[in-house]
Short mmCIF file of C-alpha atoms and ligand atoms in Angstrom, two decimals:
data_model
loop_
_atom_site.label_atom_id
_atom_site.label_comp_id
_atom_site.label_asym_id
_atom_site.label_seq_id
_atom_site.Cartn_x
_atom_site.Cartn_y
_atom_site.Cartn_z
CA MET A 8 0.00 0.00 0.00
CA THR A 9 1.35 3.43 -0.88
CA TRP A 10 1.73 6.14 1.79
CA ALA A 11 -0.96 8.16 0.04
CA ARG A 12 -3.38 5.26 0.40
CA VAL A 13 -2.43 4.73 4.06
CA ILE A 14 -3.07 8.41 4.78
CA LEU A 15 -6.36 8.27 2.90
CA LEU A 16 -7.45 5.16 4.77
CA SER A 17 -6.59 6.61 8.19
CA MET A 18 -8.42 9.85 7.26
CA THR A 19 -11.50 7.79 6.33
CA ILE A 20 -11.36 5.89 9.64
CA ALA A 21 -10.92 9.16 11.58
CA SER A 22 -13.91 10.80 9.90
CA ALA A 23 -16.01 7.68 10.43
CA ALA A 24 -15.13 7.83 14.14
CA ALA A 25 -16.03 11.54 14.20
CA THR A 26 -19.49 10.80 12.80
CA THR A 27 -20.17 7.74 14.99
CA ALA A 28 -23.52 8.26 16.66
CA LEU A 29 -23.36 8.95 20.39
CA ALA A 30 -27.08 9.32 21.00
CA SER A 31 -29.47 6.38 20.80
CA VAL A 32 -32.75 6.52 18.85
CA THR A 33 -35.89 4.41 19.23
CA LYS A 34 -39.37 4.75 17.77
CA ALA A 35 -42.89 3.83 18.89
CA PRO A 36 -46.51 4.46 17.79
CA PHE A 37 -48.19 7.64 19.18
CA GLY A 38 -51.80 7.32 18.02
CA ALA A 39 -53.19 8.89 14.86
CA SER A 40 -54.02 12.28 13.32
CA ALA A 41 -57.64 13.41 12.78
CA ASP A 42 -57.83 11.62 9.41
CA GLY A 43 -56.49 8.38 10.87
CA THR A 44 -52.88 8.66 9.65
CA PRO A 45 -50.62 6.82 12.15
CA VAL A 46 -48.30 9.06 14.16
CA GLU A 47 -44.92 7.88 15.46
CA ILE A 48 -42.75 9.19 18.23
CA TYR A 49 -38.92 9.05 18.25
CA THR A 50 -36.94 9.04 21.47
CA ILE A 51 -33.39 10.38 21.25
CA THR A 52 -31.24 9.79 24.32
CA SER A 53 -27.82 11.24 25.10
CA GLY A 54 -26.67 10.66 28.70
CA LYS A 55 -29.30 12.19 30.98
CA VAL A 56 -30.88 14.22 28.17
CA GLU A 57 -33.85 12.77 26.32
CA ALA A 58 -35.88 14.39 23.51
CA ARG A 59 -39.12 12.90 22.20
CA ILE A 60 -40.20 14.08 18.75
CA MET A 61 -43.37 13.00 16.96
CA THR A 62 -44.32 13.02 13.30
CA PHE A 63 -47.52 15.09 13.86
CA GLY A 64 -46.25 18.64 13.33
CA ALA A 65 -42.63 17.35 13.73
CA ARG A 66 -43.21 18.36 17.35
CA ILE A 67 -40.98 18.18 20.39
CA VAL A 68 -43.30 16.37 22.81
CA SER A 69 -40.94 16.23 25.78
CA LEU A 70 -37.40 17.25 26.61
CA HIS A 71 -35.85 15.91 29.79
CA VAL A 72 -32.73 17.63 31.13
CA PRO A 73 -31.02 17.56 34.56
CA ASP A 74 -31.25 20.35 37.12
CA ARG A 75 -28.34 21.53 39.30
CA ASP A 76 -28.70 18.41 41.50
CA GLY A 77 -28.77 16.07 38.52
CA LYS A 78 -32.54 15.53 38.86
CA VAL A 79 -34.12 15.16 35.43
CA GLY A 80 -37.28 17.12 34.50
CA ASP A 81 -39.35 17.79 31.39
CA VAL A 82 -38.79 21.42 30.35
CA VAL A 83 -41.32 21.79 27.51
CA LEU A 84 -45.10 22.18 27.54
CA GLY A 85 -47.21 19.61 25.72
CA TYR A 86 -49.74 16.79 26.05
CA LYS A 87 -49.47 13.15 27.03
CA ASP A 88 -51.31 11.87 23.94
CA MET A 89 -52.63 12.76 20.48
CA ALA A 90 -56.08 13.62 21.87
CA GLY A 91 -54.51 16.60 23.63
CA TYR A 92 -52.74 17.84 20.49
CA LEU A 93 -55.83 17.37 18.28
CA ALA A 94 -58.00 19.34 20.69
CA ASP A 95 -55.60 22.31 20.64
CA PRO A 96 -54.96 24.01 17.29
CA LYS A 97 -54.05 27.35 18.96
CA THR A 98 -50.85 26.97 21.02
CA TYR A 99 -48.54 25.16 18.54
CA PHE A 100 -46.80 23.37 21.47
CA GLY A 101 -43.43 22.06 20.25
CA ALA A 102 -44.40 22.26 16.57
CA ILE A 103 -42.56 23.19 13.43
CA VAL A 104 -44.61 26.09 12.08
CA GLY A 105 -44.89 27.04 8.41
CA ARG A 106 -45.04 27.85 5.66
CA TYR A 107 -44.63 31.19 7.34
CA GLY A 108 -43.79 31.32 11.05
CA ASN A 109 -45.46 34.29 12.75
CA ARG A 110 -47.70 36.80 10.95
CA ILE A 111 -48.31 38.01 7.42
CA ALA A 112 -50.43 41.17 7.41
CA LYS A 113 -54.00 40.61 6.26
CA GLY A 114 -52.88 37.30 4.69
CA LYS A 115 -51.56 39.09 1.60
CA PHE A 116 -48.16 39.52 -0.04
CA THR A 117 -46.82 40.31 -3.49
CA LEU A 118 -44.10 38.28 -5.15
CA ASP A 119 -42.84 38.83 -8.71
CA ASP A 120 -45.68 41.35 -9.27
CA LYS A 121 -48.38 38.87 -8.34
CA GLU A 122 -50.52 39.21 -5.22
CA TYR A 123 -51.06 36.06 -3.15
CA THR A 124 -53.79 35.53 -0.56
CA ILE A 125 -53.31 33.06 2.28
CA PRO A 126 -55.79 32.15 5.04
CA VAL A 127 -56.24 34.59 7.93
CA ASN A 128 -56.61 32.95 11.34
CA ASN A 129 -55.62 35.59 13.89
CA ASN A 130 -57.37 38.99 14.13
CA GLY A 131 -57.59 39.22 10.34
CA GLN A 132 -53.89 38.29 9.96
CA SER A 133 -52.26 35.05 8.87
CA LEU A 134 -50.41 33.33 11.75
CA HIS A 135 -47.95 30.41 11.40
CA GLY A 136 -48.96 29.61 7.83
CA GLY A 137 -52.70 30.08 8.18
CA THR A 138 -55.17 27.27 8.76
CA SER A 139 -53.88 23.71 8.34
CA GLY A 140 -50.24 24.71 8.67
CA PHE A 141 -47.22 22.44 9.06
CA ASP A 142 -48.02 21.94 12.77
CA GLN A 143 -51.14 19.99 11.70
CA LYS A 144 -49.44 17.74 9.13
CA VAL A 145 -47.99 14.26 9.64
CA TRP A 146 -44.35 14.42 8.52
CA THR A 147 -42.33 11.49 7.15
CA ALA A 148 -39.55 10.41 9.53
CA LYS A 149 -36.17 8.82 8.92
CA GLU A 150 -33.71 7.81 11.62
CA VAL A 151 -30.31 9.51 11.23
CA ALA A 152 -27.10 9.44 13.32
CA ASP A 153 -27.93 10.96 16.74
CA GLY A 154 -31.53 11.74 15.84
CA VAL A 155 -34.36 11.89 13.37
CA GLU A 156 -35.06 13.80 10.17
CA MET A 157 -38.64 14.82 9.42
CA THR A 158 -39.72 15.68 5.87
CA LEU A 159 -42.82 17.43 4.58
CA VAL A 160 -43.77 18.24 1.01
CA SER A 161 -46.26 21.09 0.72
CA ASN A 162 -47.90 21.11 -2.71
CA ASP A 163 -47.86 24.05 -5.12
CA GLY A 164 -50.77 26.26 -4.02
CA ASP A 165 -50.99 24.77 -0.50
CA MET A 166 -52.74 27.42 1.65
CA GLY A 167 -52.37 29.76 -1.35
CA TYR A 168 -48.54 29.85 -1.39
CA PRO A 169 -46.76 29.34 -4.73
CA GLY A 170 -44.35 26.44 -5.41
CA THR A 171 -43.93 22.89 -4.18
CA LEU A 172 -42.04 23.39 -0.93
CA THR A 173 -39.94 20.57 0.54
CA VAL A 174 -38.90 20.97 4.16
CA HIS A 175 -36.42 18.77 6.02
CA THR A 176 -36.19 19.28 9.76
CA LYS A 177 -33.40 17.29 11.39
CA TYR A 178 -33.30 16.96 15.18
CA THR A 179 -30.07 15.60 16.70
CA LEU A 180 -28.73 15.42 20.25
CA HIS A 181 -25.08 16.21 20.95
CA GLY A 182 -24.31 15.92 24.65
CA SER A 183 -26.81 18.30 26.21
CA ALA A 184 -27.46 20.27 23.00
CA LEU A 185 -30.52 19.70 20.85
CA ARG A 186 -29.67 20.78 17.33
CA ILE A 187 -32.27 21.56 14.66
CA ASP A 188 -31.19 21.77 11.01
CA TYR A 189 -33.69 23.04 8.47
CA THR A 190 -33.42 22.69 4.70
CA VAL A 191 -36.13 24.31 2.61
CA SER A 192 -36.39 24.13 -1.17
CA SER A 193 -38.98 25.09 -3.77
CA ASP A 194 -39.62 24.47 -7.46
CA LYS A 195 -40.94 28.06 -7.93
CA ASN A 196 -40.14 31.41 -6.36
CA THR A 197 -41.90 31.52 -3.01
CA VAL A 198 -41.58 32.74 0.58
CA ALA A 199 -41.04 30.65 3.72
CA ASN A 200 -40.13 31.10 7.37
CA ILE A 201 -39.82 27.86 9.33
CA THR A 202 -39.22 27.63 13.06
CA ASN A 203 -39.82 25.49 16.13
CA HIS A 204 -42.52 26.64 18.53
CA SER A 205 -41.54 24.97 21.83
CA TYR A 206 -42.67 26.55 25.09
CA PHE A 207 -40.01 26.14 27.78
CA ASN A 208 -40.42 26.08 31.52
CA LEU A 209 -36.97 25.46 32.95
CA SER A 210 -38.40 24.63 36.40
CA GLY A 211 -40.27 21.81 34.66
CA GLU A 212 -43.58 21.97 32.76
CA GLY A 213 -46.51 22.52 35.09
CA HIS A 214 -44.23 24.14 37.70
CA GLY A 215 -45.66 27.64 37.76
CA ASP A 216 -44.86 30.76 35.76
CA ILE A 217 -41.64 31.78 34.08
CA LEU A 218 -41.43 35.35 35.44
CA HIS A 219 -38.42 34.62 37.69
CA ASP A 220 -36.30 33.38 34.77
CA VAL A 221 -33.38 35.65 33.96
CA VAL A 222 -33.04 36.40 30.25
CA THR A 223 -30.24 37.82 28.13
CA ILE A 224 -30.83 38.70 24.46
CA PRO A 225 -27.74 40.25 22.85
CA ALA A 226 -29.69 42.44 20.41
CA ASN A 227 -29.67 46.23 20.07
CA ARG A 228 -32.91 46.34 18.12
CA TYR A 229 -36.34 44.76 17.91
CA THR A 230 -39.39 45.07 15.68
CA PRO A 231 -42.24 46.97 17.41
CA VAL A 232 -45.76 46.01 16.35
CA ASP A 233 -49.15 47.58 15.61
CA ALA A 234 -52.40 46.65 17.38
CA VAL A 235 -52.63 43.29 15.55
CA LEU A 236 -48.96 42.37 16.16
CA ILE A 237 -47.64 43.22 12.69
CA PRO A 238 -44.16 44.87 12.74
CA THR A 239 -44.11 48.58 12.00
CA GLY A 240 -40.32 48.74 11.44
CA ILE A 241 -37.13 48.36 13.46
CA ALA A 242 -36.40 50.28 16.68
CA SER A 243 -33.67 50.49 19.31
CA VAL A 244 -34.16 48.60 22.59
CA GLU A 245 -32.25 51.35 24.43
CA GLY A 246 -34.19 52.69 27.41
CA THR A 247 -37.12 50.28 26.89
CA PRO A 248 -38.31 47.09 28.66
CA PHE A 249 -37.08 45.32 25.50
CA ASP A 250 -33.44 45.86 26.45
CA PHE A 251 -32.24 42.43 27.58
CA ARG A 252 -28.57 43.08 26.79
CA LYS A 253 -27.94 42.74 30.54
CA PRO A 254 -29.44 39.68 32.29
CA THR A 255 -32.93 40.66 33.55
CA ALA A 256 -35.75 38.63 35.10
CA ILE A 257 -38.73 38.39 32.73
CA GLY A 258 -41.10 39.66 35.44
CA THR A 259 -39.11 42.81 36.25
CA ARG A 260 -40.66 44.93 33.49
CA ILE A 261 -43.29 42.72 31.78
CA ASP A 262 -46.20 44.75 33.19
CA ALA A 263 -44.48 48.15 32.84
CA ALA A 264 -46.48 51.08 31.43
CA ASN A 265 -45.38 50.51 27.85
CA ASP A 266 -47.66 50.48 24.79
CA GLN A 267 -45.83 47.58 23.14
CA LEU A 268 -46.19 45.37 26.22
CA LYS A 269 -49.87 46.36 26.56
CA ILE A 270 -50.64 45.39 22.93
CA ALA A 271 -49.13 41.92 23.33
CA GLY A 272 -50.03 41.32 27.00
CA GLY A 273 -46.29 40.90 27.67
CA TYR A 274 -43.38 40.02 25.41
CA ASP A 275 -44.36 38.75 21.97
CA HIS A 276 -41.82 40.45 19.70
CA ASN A 277 -39.00 39.75 17.31
CA TRP A 278 -35.48 40.77 18.33
CA VAL A 279 -33.04 41.68 15.54
CA LEU A 280 -29.95 39.50 16.05
CA SER A 281 -28.38 40.46 12.77
CA THR A 282 -29.36 41.58 9.31
CA SER A 283 -26.99 39.12 7.66
CA VAL A 284 -28.15 35.55 7.47
CA GLY A 285 -26.14 32.39 7.99
CA THR A 286 -23.61 32.98 10.77
CA MET A 287 -24.06 31.15 14.05
CA LYS A 288 -24.53 33.50 17.01
CA GLU A 289 -26.10 33.53 20.43
CA ALA A 290 -29.79 34.46 20.34
CA ALA A 291 -30.66 34.20 24.01
CA LYS A 292 -29.66 32.80 27.37
CA VAL A 293 -32.17 31.96 30.10
CA VAL A 294 -31.19 31.10 33.67
CA ASP A 295 -33.75 29.54 35.99
CA PRO A 296 -32.67 30.34 39.56
CA GLN A 297 -35.08 27.72 40.99
CA SER A 298 -33.70 24.64 39.24
CA GLY A 299 -30.31 26.01 38.20
CA ARG A 300 -31.09 25.03 34.60
CA VAL A 301 -29.66 27.25 31.89
CA LEU A 302 -30.81 27.32 28.27
CA THR A 303 -28.60 28.92 25.63
CA VAL A 304 -30.06 29.38 22.16
CA SER A 305 -27.78 29.90 19.15
CA THR A 306 -28.88 30.26 15.57
CA THR A 307 -27.97 31.19 12.01
CA GLU A 308 -31.34 32.98 11.70
CA PRO A 309 -31.44 36.81 11.80
CA GLY A 310 -34.19 37.07 14.43
CA VAL A 311 -35.76 35.50 17.49
CA GLN A 312 -39.39 35.80 18.63
CA PHE A 313 -39.46 35.95 22.41
CA TYR A 314 -43.02 35.10 23.44
CA THR A 315 -43.93 34.80 27.12
CA GLY A 316 -47.06 32.64 26.78
CA ASN A 317 -49.36 35.64 27.31
CA PHE A 318 -52.26 33.94 25.55
CA LEU A 319 -52.15 30.76 27.64
CA ASP A 320 -55.26 30.97 29.79
CA GLY A 321 -55.50 27.82 31.90
CA SER A 322 -58.01 26.19 29.54
CA THR A 323 -55.67 23.36 28.56
CA HIS A 324 -54.15 20.77 30.86
CA GLY A 325 -50.67 19.48 30.11
CA LYS A 326 -48.96 16.11 30.33
CA THR A 327 -49.13 15.91 34.10
CA GLY A 328 -52.68 17.30 34.30
CA VAL A 329 -51.68 20.81 35.42
CA ALA A 330 -53.56 23.73 33.76
CA TYR A 331 -51.26 25.86 31.60
CA GLU A 332 -51.97 29.34 32.92
CA LYS A 333 -50.81 32.66 31.44
CA ARG A 334 -47.00 32.97 31.25
CA THR A 335 -46.22 29.40 32.33
CA GLY A 336 -43.91 28.87 29.34
CA PHE A 337 -41.76 31.02 27.07
CA CYS A 338 -40.86 30.53 23.39
CA LEU A 339 -37.63 31.50 21.66
CA GLU A 340 -38.52 31.04 18.00
CA THR A 341 -35.44 31.56 15.85
CA GLN A 342 -36.66 32.97 12.57
CA HIS A 343 -36.77 35.65 9.89
CA PHE A 344 -38.77 38.69 10.94
CA PRO A 345 -42.58 38.55 10.95
CA ASP A 346 -44.34 39.88 7.82
CA SER A 347 -41.02 40.08 5.90
CA PRO A 348 -42.69 39.60 2.48
CA ASN A 349 -44.32 43.02 3.07
CA HIS A 350 -41.11 44.71 4.34
CA PRO A 351 -38.47 45.02 1.60
CA ASP A 352 -36.01 46.37 4.22
CA PHE A 353 -36.12 43.12 6.27
CA PRO A 354 -33.87 40.15 5.36
CA THR A 355 -35.57 38.34 2.50
CA THR A 356 -37.66 35.21 3.05
CA GLU A 357 -37.74 34.36 -0.65
CA ILE A 358 -36.76 30.84 -1.69
CA LYS A 359 -35.77 30.34 -5.32
CA PRO A 360 -35.60 27.08 -7.28
CA GLY A 361 -32.13 25.53 -7.18
CA HIS A 362 -31.17 27.51 -4.06
CA PRO A 363 -32.21 25.52 -0.98
CA TYR A 364 -32.25 27.50 2.25
CA HIS A 365 -30.39 26.05 5.26
CA SER A 366 -30.53 27.16 8.85
CA THR A 367 -29.42 25.75 12.18
CA THR A 368 -30.55 26.36 15.74
CA LEU A 369 -29.02 24.90 18.91
CA PHE A 370 -30.79 24.63 22.27
CA THR A 371 -27.97 23.91 24.73
CA PHE A 372 -28.66 23.02 28.36
CA SER A 373 -26.32 23.44 31.30
CA THR A 374 -26.67 24.26 35.00
CA GLU A 375 -25.58 26.94 37.42
CA LYS A 376 -25.22 26.68 41.21
C1 BGC B 421 -46.90 34.43 18.38
C2 BGC B 421 -47.99 34.72 19.39
C3 BGC B 421 -48.99 33.60 19.33
C4 BGC B 421 -48.25 32.31 19.63
C5 BGC B 421 -49.16 31.10 19.60
C6 BGC B 421 -46.25 33.15 18.75
O1 BGC B 421 -45.26 32.84 17.83
O2 BGC B 421 -45.97 35.47 18.32
O3 BGC B 421 -48.61 35.95 19.12
O4 BGC B 421 -50.01 33.80 20.25
O5 BGC B 421 -47.23 32.14 18.71
O6 BGC B 421 -49.84 31.07 18.45
#
């Protein structure tokens, strides 16, 4: 064997070792969707961390992580069975939302000189794709190293959007980090904004509100909204309750006399992380003083929607039977900005044929004393 071949062989072995799966993956049935399509749930385990992801809405159903004493708890809101998810089309617990995460004003946008109309489902606006969005679809799953990849094909004209859109959402566990990789492609010019809509409660789901959690968001700007939560532009966080550049408990200013907080009943806004797309950066850090759990969110997306569960109202009961009251979970939805198709100055959400869009988000868990 020549030296070149020896080097090549050892490089191949080294890269195989580098990609050897460290997390284990199992699958099981999880009931059926409303039309009787079977739903499966995948369990990914890495040490003490366990993520369960189901094919209905490609949703995170549970996420167990240790607290400062090593005690494991489930830090996301959700239901114990499909009946719970089918009875609740409003909260989007754990789901991948699309085609367009967050709102499109009046359900209208213009692309290549043509106006498109999509369903309105929220105060006359389109929210998370409109009715029958990706959260309501049964995705196709494939086991991959350290996790599962979910695929959904949305037909040309689905919900009024142009182009056949193919979305791959890959969930993998790496130590205590849950990584989500999105790949979105289309056969015609279209728009898309795909994100995960998990509600976190770092004290454990069903363990009270999230107001004591200490949040850092390293962003100088955010997108203020009008009365129906559509962005009006970009503004500085300086001197406002939206300035989370220094660690601040959510409850410190959430009920401050501030028009933006009044409109949304708390935080429900997009923070501008960057106007360039594609570089990995920290989006947010949340420290839960009760459990010692820390969540760090990093993303290649330009924005993050920080939503404090203001519209939860106690009418739904979660996995352990506890009513999910107002502000008992927070979302950090890494994304492009809401209503971007109607804001030429926001980073574009257009997807063109032959140019798949990739993005990555990491939810990393650690603890503090
Ligand atoms: C939106 C909220 C909405 C919630 C649940 C969030 O992404 O910003 O306004 O209530 O999703 O639908």
